[in-house]
Short mmCIF file of C-alpha atoms in Angstrom, two decimals:
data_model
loop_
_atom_site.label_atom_id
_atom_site.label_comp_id
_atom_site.label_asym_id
_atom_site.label_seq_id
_atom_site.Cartn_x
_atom_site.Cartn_y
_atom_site.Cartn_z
CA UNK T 732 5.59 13.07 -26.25
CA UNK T 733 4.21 11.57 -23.16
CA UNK T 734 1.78 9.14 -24.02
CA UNK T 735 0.60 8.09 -20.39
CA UNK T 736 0.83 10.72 -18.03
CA UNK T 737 0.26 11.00 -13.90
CA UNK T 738 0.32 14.32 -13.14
CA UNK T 739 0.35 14.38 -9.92
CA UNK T 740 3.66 13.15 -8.08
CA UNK T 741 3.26 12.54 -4.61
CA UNK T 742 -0.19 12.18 -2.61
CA UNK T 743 -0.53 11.90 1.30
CA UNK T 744 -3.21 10.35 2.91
CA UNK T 745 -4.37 9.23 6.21
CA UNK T 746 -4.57 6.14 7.43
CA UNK T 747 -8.08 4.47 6.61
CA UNK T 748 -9.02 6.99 3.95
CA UNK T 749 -9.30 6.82 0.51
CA UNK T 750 -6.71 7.28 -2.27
CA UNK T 751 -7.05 8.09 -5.72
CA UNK T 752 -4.17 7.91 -8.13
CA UNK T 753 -5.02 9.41 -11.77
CA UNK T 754 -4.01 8.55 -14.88
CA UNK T 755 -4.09 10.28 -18.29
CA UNK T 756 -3.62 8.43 -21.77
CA UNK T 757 -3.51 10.31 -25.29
CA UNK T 758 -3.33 6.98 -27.78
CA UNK T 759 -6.02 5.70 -28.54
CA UNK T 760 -4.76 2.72 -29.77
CA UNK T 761 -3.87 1.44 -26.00
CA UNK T 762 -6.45 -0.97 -24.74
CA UNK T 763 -4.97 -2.61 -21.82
CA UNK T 764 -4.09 -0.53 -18.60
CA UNK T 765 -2.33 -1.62 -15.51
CA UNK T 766 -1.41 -0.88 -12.17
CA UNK T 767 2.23 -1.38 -10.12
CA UNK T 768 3.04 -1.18 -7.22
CA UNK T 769 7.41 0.03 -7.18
CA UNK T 770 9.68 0.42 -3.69
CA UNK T 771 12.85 2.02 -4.38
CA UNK T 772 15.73 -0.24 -5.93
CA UNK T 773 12.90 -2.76 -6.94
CA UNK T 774 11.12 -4.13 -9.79
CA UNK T 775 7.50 -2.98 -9.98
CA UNK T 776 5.13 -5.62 -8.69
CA UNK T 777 1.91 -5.59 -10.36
CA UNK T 778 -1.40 -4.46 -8.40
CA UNK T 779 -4.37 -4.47 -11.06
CA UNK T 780 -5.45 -4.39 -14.29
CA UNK T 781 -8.39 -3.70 -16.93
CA UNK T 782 -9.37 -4.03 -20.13
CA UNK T 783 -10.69 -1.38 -22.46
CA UNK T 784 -13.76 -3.47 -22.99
CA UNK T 785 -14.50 -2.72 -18.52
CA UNK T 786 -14.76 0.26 -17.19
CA UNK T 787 -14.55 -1.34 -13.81
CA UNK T 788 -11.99 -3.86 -12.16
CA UNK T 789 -11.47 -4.58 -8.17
CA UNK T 790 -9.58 -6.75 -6.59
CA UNK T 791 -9.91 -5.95 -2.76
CA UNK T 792 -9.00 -3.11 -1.39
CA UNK T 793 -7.81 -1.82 -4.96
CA UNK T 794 -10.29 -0.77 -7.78
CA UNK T 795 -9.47 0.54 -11.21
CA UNK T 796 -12.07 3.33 -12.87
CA UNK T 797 -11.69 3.55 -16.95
CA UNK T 798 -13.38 6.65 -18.51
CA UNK T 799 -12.71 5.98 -22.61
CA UNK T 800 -13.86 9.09 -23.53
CA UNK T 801 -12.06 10.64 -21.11
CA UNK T 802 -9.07 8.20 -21.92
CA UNK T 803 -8.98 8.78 -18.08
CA UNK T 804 -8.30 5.78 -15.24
CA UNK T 805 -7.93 5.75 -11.78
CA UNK T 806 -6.75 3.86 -8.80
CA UNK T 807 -8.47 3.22 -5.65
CA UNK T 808 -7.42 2.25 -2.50
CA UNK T 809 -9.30 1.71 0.50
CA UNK T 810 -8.58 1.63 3.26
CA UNK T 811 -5.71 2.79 2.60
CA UNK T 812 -2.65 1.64 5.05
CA UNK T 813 0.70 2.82 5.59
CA UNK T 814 2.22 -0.40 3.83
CA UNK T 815 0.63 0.78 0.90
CA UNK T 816 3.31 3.52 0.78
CA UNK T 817 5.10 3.32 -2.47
CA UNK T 818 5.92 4.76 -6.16
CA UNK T 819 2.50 3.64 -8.14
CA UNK T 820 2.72 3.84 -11.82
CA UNK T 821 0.49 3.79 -14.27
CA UNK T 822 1.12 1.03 -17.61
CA UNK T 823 -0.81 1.06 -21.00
CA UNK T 824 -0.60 -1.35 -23.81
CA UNK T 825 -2.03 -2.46 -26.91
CA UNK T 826 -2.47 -5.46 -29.06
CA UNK T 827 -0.30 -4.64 -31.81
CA UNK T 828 2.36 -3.90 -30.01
CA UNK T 829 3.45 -7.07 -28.90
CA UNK T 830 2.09 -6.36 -25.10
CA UNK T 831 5.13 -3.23 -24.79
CA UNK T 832 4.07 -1.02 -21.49
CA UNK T 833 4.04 2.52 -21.87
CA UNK T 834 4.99 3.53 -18.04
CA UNK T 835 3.52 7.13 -16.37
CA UNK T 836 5.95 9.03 -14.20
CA UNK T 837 4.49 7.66 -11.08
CA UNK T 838 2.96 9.26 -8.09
CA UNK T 839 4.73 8.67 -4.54
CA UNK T 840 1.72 7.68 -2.15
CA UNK T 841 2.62 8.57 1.53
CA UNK T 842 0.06 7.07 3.93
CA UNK T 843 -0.05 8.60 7.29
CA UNK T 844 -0.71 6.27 10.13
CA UNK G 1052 7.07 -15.95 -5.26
CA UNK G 1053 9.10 -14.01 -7.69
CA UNK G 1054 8.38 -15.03 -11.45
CA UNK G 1055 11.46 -13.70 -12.68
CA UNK G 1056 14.88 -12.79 -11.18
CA UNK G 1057 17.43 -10.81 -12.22
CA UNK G 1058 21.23 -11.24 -11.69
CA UNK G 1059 23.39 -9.75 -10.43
CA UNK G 1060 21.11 -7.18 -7.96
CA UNK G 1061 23.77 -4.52 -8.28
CA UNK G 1062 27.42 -4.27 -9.45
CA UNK G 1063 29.67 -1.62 -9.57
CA UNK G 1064 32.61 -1.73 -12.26
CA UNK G 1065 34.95 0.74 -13.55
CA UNK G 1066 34.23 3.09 -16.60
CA UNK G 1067 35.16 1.21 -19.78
CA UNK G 1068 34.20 -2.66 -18.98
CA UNK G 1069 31.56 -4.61 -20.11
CA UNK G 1070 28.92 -5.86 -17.90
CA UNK G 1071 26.67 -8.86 -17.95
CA UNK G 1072 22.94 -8.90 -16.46
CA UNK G 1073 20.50 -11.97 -16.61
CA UNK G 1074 16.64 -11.64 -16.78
CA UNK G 1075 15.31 -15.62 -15.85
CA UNK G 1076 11.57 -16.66 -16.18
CA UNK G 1077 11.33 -19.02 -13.58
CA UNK G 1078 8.03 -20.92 -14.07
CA UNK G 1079 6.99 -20.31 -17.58
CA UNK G 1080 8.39 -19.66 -20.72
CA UNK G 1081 9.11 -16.35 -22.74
CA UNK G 1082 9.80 -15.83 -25.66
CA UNK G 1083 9.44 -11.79 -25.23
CA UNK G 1084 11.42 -9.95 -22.74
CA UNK G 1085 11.43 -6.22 -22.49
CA UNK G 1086 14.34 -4.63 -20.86
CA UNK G 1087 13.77 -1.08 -19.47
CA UNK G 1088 16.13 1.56 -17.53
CA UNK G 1089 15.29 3.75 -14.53
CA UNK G 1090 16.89 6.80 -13.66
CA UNK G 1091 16.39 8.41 -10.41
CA UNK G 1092 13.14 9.98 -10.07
CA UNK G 1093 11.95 9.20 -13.35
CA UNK G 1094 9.97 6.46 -15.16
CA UNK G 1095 10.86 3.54 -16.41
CA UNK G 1096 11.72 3.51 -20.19
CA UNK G 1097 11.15 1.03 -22.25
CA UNK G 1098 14.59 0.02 -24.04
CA UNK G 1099 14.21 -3.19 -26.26
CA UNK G 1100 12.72 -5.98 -26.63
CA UNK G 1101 14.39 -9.18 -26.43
CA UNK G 1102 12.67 -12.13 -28.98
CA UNK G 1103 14.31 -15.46 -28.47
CA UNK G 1104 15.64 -16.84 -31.60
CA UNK G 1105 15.49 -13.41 -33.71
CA UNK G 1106 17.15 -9.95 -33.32
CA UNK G 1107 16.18 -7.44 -30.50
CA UNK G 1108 14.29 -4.62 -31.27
CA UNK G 1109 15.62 -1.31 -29.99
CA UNK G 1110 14.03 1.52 -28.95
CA UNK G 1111 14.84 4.86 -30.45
CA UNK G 1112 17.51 6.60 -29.02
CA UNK G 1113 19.66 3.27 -27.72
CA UNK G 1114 22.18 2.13 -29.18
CA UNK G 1115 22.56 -1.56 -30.25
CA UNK G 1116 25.95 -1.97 -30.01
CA UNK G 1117 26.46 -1.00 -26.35
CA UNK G 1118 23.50 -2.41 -25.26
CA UNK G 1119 23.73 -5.84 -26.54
CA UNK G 1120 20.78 -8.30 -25.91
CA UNK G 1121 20.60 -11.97 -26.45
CA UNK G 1122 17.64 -14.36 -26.15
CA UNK G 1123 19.61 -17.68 -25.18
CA UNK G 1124 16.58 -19.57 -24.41
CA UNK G 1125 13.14 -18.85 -23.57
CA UNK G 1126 13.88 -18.59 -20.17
CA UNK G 1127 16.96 -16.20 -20.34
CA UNK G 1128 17.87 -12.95 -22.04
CA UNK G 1129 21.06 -11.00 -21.33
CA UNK G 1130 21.72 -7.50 -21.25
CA UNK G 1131 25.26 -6.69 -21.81
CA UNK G 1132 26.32 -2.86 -21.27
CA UNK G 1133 29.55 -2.72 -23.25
CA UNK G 1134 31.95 -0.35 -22.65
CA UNK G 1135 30.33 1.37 -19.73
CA UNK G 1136 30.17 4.72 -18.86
CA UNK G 1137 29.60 6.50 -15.29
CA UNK G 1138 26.04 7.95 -17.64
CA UNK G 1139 25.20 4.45 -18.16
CA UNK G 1140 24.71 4.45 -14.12
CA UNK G 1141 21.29 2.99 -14.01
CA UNK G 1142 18.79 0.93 -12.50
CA UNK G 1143 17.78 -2.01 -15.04
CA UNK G 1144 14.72 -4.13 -15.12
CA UNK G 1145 13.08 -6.91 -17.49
CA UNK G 1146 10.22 -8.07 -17.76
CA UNK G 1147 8.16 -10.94 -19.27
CA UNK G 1148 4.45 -12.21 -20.41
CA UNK G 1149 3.03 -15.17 -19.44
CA UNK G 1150 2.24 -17.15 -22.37
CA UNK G 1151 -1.56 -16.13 -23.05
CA UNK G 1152 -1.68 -13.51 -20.32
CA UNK G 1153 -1.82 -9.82 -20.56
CA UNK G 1154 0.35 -9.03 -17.49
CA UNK G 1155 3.92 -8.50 -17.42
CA UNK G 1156 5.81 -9.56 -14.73
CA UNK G 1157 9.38 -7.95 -13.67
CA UNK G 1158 12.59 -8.43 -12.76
CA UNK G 1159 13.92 -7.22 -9.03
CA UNK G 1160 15.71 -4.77 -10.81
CA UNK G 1161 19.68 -4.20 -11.04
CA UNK G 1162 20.97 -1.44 -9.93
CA UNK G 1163 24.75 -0.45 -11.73
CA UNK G 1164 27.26 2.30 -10.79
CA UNK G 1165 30.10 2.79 -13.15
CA UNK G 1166 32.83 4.63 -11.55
#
């Protein structure tokens, strides 16, 4: 049972533009979400986070979205650039669970220079 | 910088030894550390998590006597993979809290190929 879940696992984008990298949650219980950033045969290195009490966090060029009803977040990056190219995964957490992160699958973002 | 390292980065050892891999908080101390395993193309699974001065607690599915963990300090847990198997090929990776702090910060990751 996949309780984080990025359904889409690769996105291209040029140069400049916008990406958006999705993320899906079914427990309800999570109330901390986060962002990394992973290059192969690497730890992840975190980008971003937000609490369940925001439904907004940016930090530069990155900016997280958090729909609760939804139990929906996103991740965007603009401009995006082709250093930006990487394995992104979504994390959740939640207080009681002494900070564990429940990983996504991760989407490969390609940016196109 | 790096807030915690991992060592070794990757080591290859033949099927049926044990193998030893360090997780180091390097400015802060922790007395959590999750250990997780990535196989290719996948995400990364949460194993167990290390507690310094108590047992670790294991995820379902892995077994506690091959994959032993010890909390030496609050600066250093060890994974051990005992009596490795070429299925135990993996790519490892801990992690640590800051004290207070919501993030998690990992490990560079080792990567291990049991022949």
């Amino acid at each position: 049972d996949q309780q984080v879940k990025q359904n889409s696992p690769s996105l291209s984008v040029q140069e400049g533009r916008i990406s958006i990298l999705n993320c899906d949650y079914t427990n309800s219980m999570f109330d901390y979400f986060l962002w990394y950033k992973k290059y192969p045969a690497e730890g992840p290195t975190f980008l971003i986070s937000i609490s369940s009490i925001k439904d907004k966090n940016e930090d530069g060029r990155f900016t997280v979205f958090l729909n609760k009803s939804a139990k929906h977040l996103s991740l965007h990056i603009v401009p995006s650039q082709p250093g930006d190219s990487a394995v992104y995964f979504c994390a959740a957490s939640y207080s009681g669970s002494a900070r564990q992160l429940t990983f996504g699958s991760g989407t490969q973002l390609t940016v196109l220079p | 910088g790096a807030v915690v390292s991992q060592h070794p980065s990757w080591v290859i050892c033949k099927s049926g030894t044990s193998v030893k891999i360090e997780c180091r908080s390097l400015d802060f101390q922790a007395t959590t550390m999750f250990w997780y395993r990535q196989f290719p193309k996948q995400s990364l699974m949460l194993m167990a998590t290390s507690n310094e001065g108590s047992k670790a607690t294991y995820e379902q599915g892995v077994e506690k006597d091959k994959f032993l963990i010890n909390h030496a300090s609050l600066t250093l847990s060890t994974l051990t993979v005992t009596s490795a198997h070429p299925e135990d090929s993996s790519f490892y990776i801990c992690s640590a809290p800051r004290p207070g702090g919501e993030t998690q910060y990992f490990g560079p990751g080792t990567r291990l190929l049991v022949l």
